[in-house]
Amino acid sequence: MMDWKEENNKLVKTYIFSDFNEAFGFMTRVALIAEKMDHHPFWTNVYNRVSFELNTHDAGGIVTEKDRALAKAIDRVA
């Protein structure tokens, strides 16, 4: 998982795109993956930047294999 960092019981990463349209398209692809995995990220978007914080609430707010799997899936569509 290149560029993901584990901080404060979360996997964090920010992606930067050329513009809002590209960032929003990426978010749409991630939303479909997250729904299929039933594991929904905390994320923010400002113009061309999409930032993630992944952890598993059901496990007490820690990083689990579900988060690592989602992070890998996110990287594949970036």
CSV table of N, CA and C in Angstrom, one decimal:
chain,number,residue,atom,x,y,z
A,1,MET,N,0.8,-1.2,0.0
A,1,MET,CA,0.0,0.0,0.0
A,1,MET,C,0.9,1.2,0.0
A,2,MET,N,1.2,1.6,-1.1
A,2,MET,CA,2.1,2.8,-1.3
A,2,MET,C,1.5,4.1,-0.8
A,3,ASP,N,2.2,4.8,0.0
A,3,ASP,CA,1.8,6.2,0.4
A,3,ASP,C,0.7,6.2,1.5
A,4,TRP,N,0.1,5.1,1.8
A,4,TRP,CA,-0.8,5.1,3.0
A,4,TRP,C,0.0,5.1,4.2
A,5,LYS,N,-0.4,6.0,5.2
A,5,LYS,CA,0.3,6.0,6.5
A,5,LYS,C,-0.7,5.7,7.6
A,6,GLU,N,-0.2,5.0,8.6
A,6,GLU,CA,-1.0,4.7,9.7
A,6,GLU,C,-0.7,5.7,10.8
A,7,GLU,N,-1.8,6.5,11.1
A,7,GLU,CA,-1.7,7.6,12.1
A,7,GLU,C,-2.9,7.6,13.0
A,8,ASN,N,-2.8,7.6,14.3
A,8,ASN,CA,-3.9,7.7,15.2
A,8,ASN,C,-5.0,6.7,14.9
A,9,ASN,N,-4.6,5.4,14.7
A,9,ASN,CA,-5.5,4.3,14.5
A,9,ASN,C,-6.3,4.5,13.2
A,10,LYS,N,-5.7,5.1,12.2
A,10,LYS,CA,-6.3,5.3,10.9
A,10,LYS,C,-5.3,5.1,9.8
A,11,LEU,N,-5.7,4.6,8.6
A,11,LEU,CA,-4.9,4.7,7.4
A,11,LEU,C,-5.3,6.0,6.7
A,12,VAL,N,-4.3,6.8,6.4
A,12,VAL,CA,-4.6,8.1,5.8
A,12,VAL,C,-3.8,8.2,4.5
A,13,LYS,N,-4.5,8.9,3.5
A,13,LYS,CA,-3.9,9.2,2.2
A,13,LYS,C,-4.6,10.3,1.5
A,14,THR,N,-3.9,11.1,0.8
A,14,THR,CA,-4.6,12.1,0.0
A,14,THR,C,-4.1,11.9,-1.5
A,15,TYR,N,-5.1,12.0,-2.4
A,15,TYR,CA,-4.9,11.9,-3.8
A,15,TYR,C,-5.1,13.3,-4.4
A,16,ILE,N,-4.3,13.7,-5.3
A,16,ILE,CA,-4.5,15.0,-6.0
A,16,ILE,C,-4.7,14.7,-7.5
A,17,PHE,N,-5.7,15.3,-8.1
A,17,PHE,CA,-6.1,15.2,-9.5
A,17,PHE,C,-5.9,16.5,-10.2
A,18,SER,N,-6.1,16.4,-11.5
A,18,SER,CA,-5.9,17.6,-12.3
A,18,SER,C,-7.0,18.7,-12.1
A,19,ASP,N,-8.2,18.2,-11.7
A,19,ASP,CA,-9.3,19.1,-11.5
A,19,ASP,C,-10.4,18.5,-10.7
A,20,PHE,N,-11.5,19.2,-10.5
A,20,PHE,CA,-12.6,18.7,-9.7
A,20,PHE,C,-13.3,17.5,-10.4
A,21,ASN,N,-13.5,17.6,-11.7
A,21,ASN,CA,-14.2,16.6,-12.4
A,21,ASN,C,-13.4,15.2,-12.3
A,22,GLU,N,-12.2,15.2,-12.4
A,22,GLU,CA,-11.4,14.0,-12.3
A,22,GLU,C,-11.5,13.5,-10.8
A,23,ALA,N,-11.4,14.4,-9.9
A,23,ALA,CA,-11.5,13.9,-8.5
A,23,ALA,C,-12.9,13.3,-8.2
A,24,PHE,N,-13.9,13.9,-8.7
A,24,PHE,CA,-15.3,13.5,-8.5
A,24,PHE,C,-15.5,12.1,-9.1
A,25,GLY,N,-15.0,11.9,-10.3
A,25,GLY,CA,-15.1,10.6,-11.0
A,25,GLY,C,-14.4,9.5,-10.2
A,26,PHE,N,-13.2,9.8,-9.6
A,26,PHE,CA,-12.5,8.9,-8.7
A,26,PHE,C,-13.4,8.6,-7.5
A,27,MET,N,-14.0,9.6,-6.9
A,27,MET,CA,-14.9,9.3,-5.8
A,27,MET,C,-16.0,8.4,-6.1
A,28,THR,N,-16.6,8.6,-7.3
A,28,THR,CA,-17.7,7.8,-7.7
A,28,THR,C,-17.3,6.3,-7.8
A,29,ARG,N,-16.1,6.1,-8.4
A,29,ARG,CA,-15.6,4.7,-8.5
A,29,ARG,C,-15.3,4.1,-7.2
A,30,VAL,N,-14.8,4.9,-6.2
A,30,VAL,CA,-14.5,4.4,-4.9
A,30,VAL,C,-15.8,4.1,-4.2
A,31,ALA,N,-16.8,4.9,-4.4
A,31,ALA,CA,-18.1,4.7,-3.7
A,31,ALA,C,-18.7,3.4,-4.1
A,32,LEU,N,-18.6,3.0,-5.4
A,32,LEU,CA,-19.2,1.7,-5.8
A,32,LEU,C,-18.4,0.6,-5.2
A,33,ILE,N,-17.1,0.7,-5.1
A,33,ILE,CA,-16.3,-0.4,-4.4
A,33,ILE,C,-16.6,-0.5,-3.0
A,34,ALA,N,-16.7,0.7,-2.3
A,34,ALA,CA,-16.9,0.7,-0.8
A,34,ALA,C,-18.3,0.1,-0.5
A,35,GLU,N,-19.3,0.4,-1.4
A,35,GLU,CA,-20.6,-0.2,-1.1
A,35,GLU,C,-20.6,-1.7,-1.3
A,36,LYS,N,-19.9,-2.2,-2.3
A,36,LYS,CA,-19.8,-3.6,-2.6
A,36,LYS,C,-19.1,-4.3,-1.4
A,37,MET,N,-18.1,-3.6,-0.9
A,37,MET,CA,-17.3,-4.2,0.3
A,37,MET,C,-18.0,-4.0,1.6
A,38,ASP,N,-19.1,-3.2,1.6
A,38,ASP,CA,-19.8,-2.8,2.8
A,38,ASP,C,-18.8,-2.3,3.9
A,39,HIS,N,-18.0,-1.4,3.4
A,39,HIS,CA,-17.0,-0.8,4.2
A,39,HIS,C,-16.7,0.7,3.7
A,40,HIS,N,-17.3,1.6,4.4
A,40,HIS,CA,-17.4,3.0,3.9
A,40,HIS,C,-16.4,3.9,4.5
A,41,PRO,N,-15.7,4.6,3.7
A,41,PRO,CA,-14.6,5.5,4.2
A,41,PRO,C,-15.1,6.8,4.8
A,42,PHE,N,-14.3,7.4,5.6
A,42,PHE,CA,-14.4,8.8,5.9
A,42,PHE,C,-13.5,9.5,4.9
A,43,TRP,N,-14.1,10.4,4.2
A,43,TRP,CA,-13.3,11.1,3.1
A,43,TRP,C,-13.7,12.5,3.0
A,44,THR,N,-12.8,13.4,2.5
A,44,THR,CA,-13.2,14.7,2.2
A,44,THR,C,-12.7,15.1,0.8
A,45,ASN,N,-13.4,16.0,0.2
A,45,ASN,CA,-13.0,16.5,-1.2
A,45,ASN,C,-13.0,18.0,-1.2
A,46,VAL,N,-11.9,18.6,-1.6
A,46,VAL,CA,-11.9,20.0,-1.9
A,46,VAL,C,-11.2,20.2,-3.3
A,47,TYR,N,-12.0,20.7,-4.3
A,47,TYR,CA,-11.6,20.8,-5.6
A,47,TYR,C,-10.9,19.6,-6.2
A,48,ASN,N,-9.6,19.5,-6.3
A,48,ASN,CA,-8.9,18.4,-7.0
A,48,ASN,C,-8.3,17.5,-6.0
A,49,ARG,N,-8.6,17.6,-4.7
A,49,ARG,CA,-8.0,16.8,-3.6
A,49,ARG,C,-9.0,15.9,-2.9
A,50,VAL,N,-8.7,14.6,-2.8
A,50,VAL,CA,-9.5,13.7,-2.1
A,50,VAL,C,-8.7,13.0,-1.0
A,51,SER,N,-9.1,13.2,0.3
A,51,SER,CA,-8.4,12.6,1.4
A,51,SER,C,-9.2,11.6,2.1
A,52,PHE,N,-8.5,10.5,2.6
A,52,PHE,CA,-9.2,9.4,3.2
A,52,PHE,C,-8.6,9.2,4.6
A,53,GLU,N,-9.5,8.7,5.5
A,53,GLU,CA,-9.1,8.2,6.9
A,53,GLU,C,-9.9,6.9,7.0
A,54,LEU,N,-9.2,5.8,7.0
A,54,LEU,CA,-9.8,4.5,7.1
A,54,LEU,C,-9.6,3.8,8.5
A,55,ASN,N,-10.6,3.4,9.1
A,55,ASN,CA,-10.6,2.5,10.2
A,55,ASN,C,-11.9,1.8,10.4
A,56,THR,N,-11.9,0.8,11.2
A,56,THR,CA,-13.1,0.0,11.3
A,56,THR,C,-13.8,0.3,12.6
A,57,HIS,N,-15.0,0.9,12.5
A,57,HIS,CA,-15.7,1.3,13.7
A,57,HIS,C,-16.2,0.1,14.5
A,58,ASP,N,-16.6,-1.0,13.8
A,58,ASP,CA,-17.1,-2.2,14.5
A,58,ASP,C,-16.0,-2.8,15.3
A,59,ALA,N,-14.7,-2.6,15.0
A,59,ALA,CA,-13.6,-3.1,15.8
A,59,ALA,C,-13.1,-2.2,16.8
A,60,GLY,N,-13.8,-1.1,17.1
A,60,GLY,CA,-13.4,-0.1,18.1
A,60,GLY,C,-12.5,1.0,17.5
A,61,GLY,N,-12.7,1.2,16.2
A,61,GLY,CA,-12.0,2.4,15.6
A,61,GLY,C,-10.5,2.1,15.4
A,62,ILE,N,-10.1,0.9,15.1
A,62,ILE,CA,-8.7,0.6,14.8
A,62,ILE,C,-8.6,0.2,13.3
A,63,VAL,N,-7.4,0.1,12.8
A,63,VAL,CA,-7.1,-0.4,11.5
A,63,VAL,C,-7.2,-1.9,11.4
A,64,THR,N,-8.0,-2.4,10.5
A,64,THR,CA,-8.1,-3.9,10.4
A,64,THR,C,-7.8,-4.2,8.9
A,65,GLU,N,-7.9,-5.5,8.6
A,65,GLU,CA,-7.7,-6.0,7.3
A,65,GLU,C,-8.8,-5.5,6.3
A,66,LYS,N,-10.0,-5.1,6.8
A,66,LYS,CA,-11.0,-4.5,6.0
A,66,LYS,C,-10.5,-3.2,5.4
A,67,ASP,N,-9.8,-2.4,6.3
A,67,ASP,CA,-9.2,-1.1,5.9
A,67,ASP,C,-8.1,-1.3,4.9
A,68,ARG,N,-7.2,-2.3,5.1
A,68,ARG,CA,-6.1,-2.5,4.2
A,68,ARG,C,-6.7,-3.0,2.8
A,69,ALA,N,-7.7,-3.8,2.8
A,69,ALA,CA,-8.3,-4.3,1.6
A,69,ALA,C,-8.9,-3.1,0.8
A,70,LEU,N,-9.6,-2.2,1.5
A,70,LEU,CA,-10.2,-1.1,0.9
A,70,LEU,C,-9.2,-0.1,0.3
A,71,ALA,N,-8.1,0.1,1.1
A,71,ALA,CA,-7.0,0.9,0.7
A,71,ALA,C,-6.4,0.4,-0.6
A,72,LYS,N,-6.2,-0.9,-0.7
A,72,LYS,CA,-5.6,-1.5,-2.0
A,72,LYS,C,-6.6,-1.3,-3.1
A,73,ALA,N,-7.9,-1.5,-2.9
A,73,ALA,CA,-8.9,-1.3,-3.9
A,73,ALA,C,-8.9,0.2,-4.4
A,74,ILE,N,-8.8,1.1,-3.5
A,74,ILE,CA,-8.8,2.5,-3.8
A,74,ILE,C,-7.6,2.8,-4.7
A,75,ASP,N,-6.4,2.3,-4.3
A,75,ASP,CA,-5.2,2.5,-5.1
A,75,ASP,C,-5.4,2.0,-6.5
A,76,ARG,N,-6.1,0.9,-6.7
A,76,ARG,CA,-6.2,0.3,-8.0
A,76,ARG,C,-7.1,1.2,-8.9
A,77,VAL,N,-8.0,2.0,-8.4
A,77,VAL,CA,-8.8,2.9,-9.3
A,77,VAL,C,-8.3,4.3,-9.4
A,78,ALA,N,-7.3,4.6,-8.6
A,78,ALA,CA,-6.7,6.0,-8.7
A,78,ALA,C,-6.0,6.3,-10.0
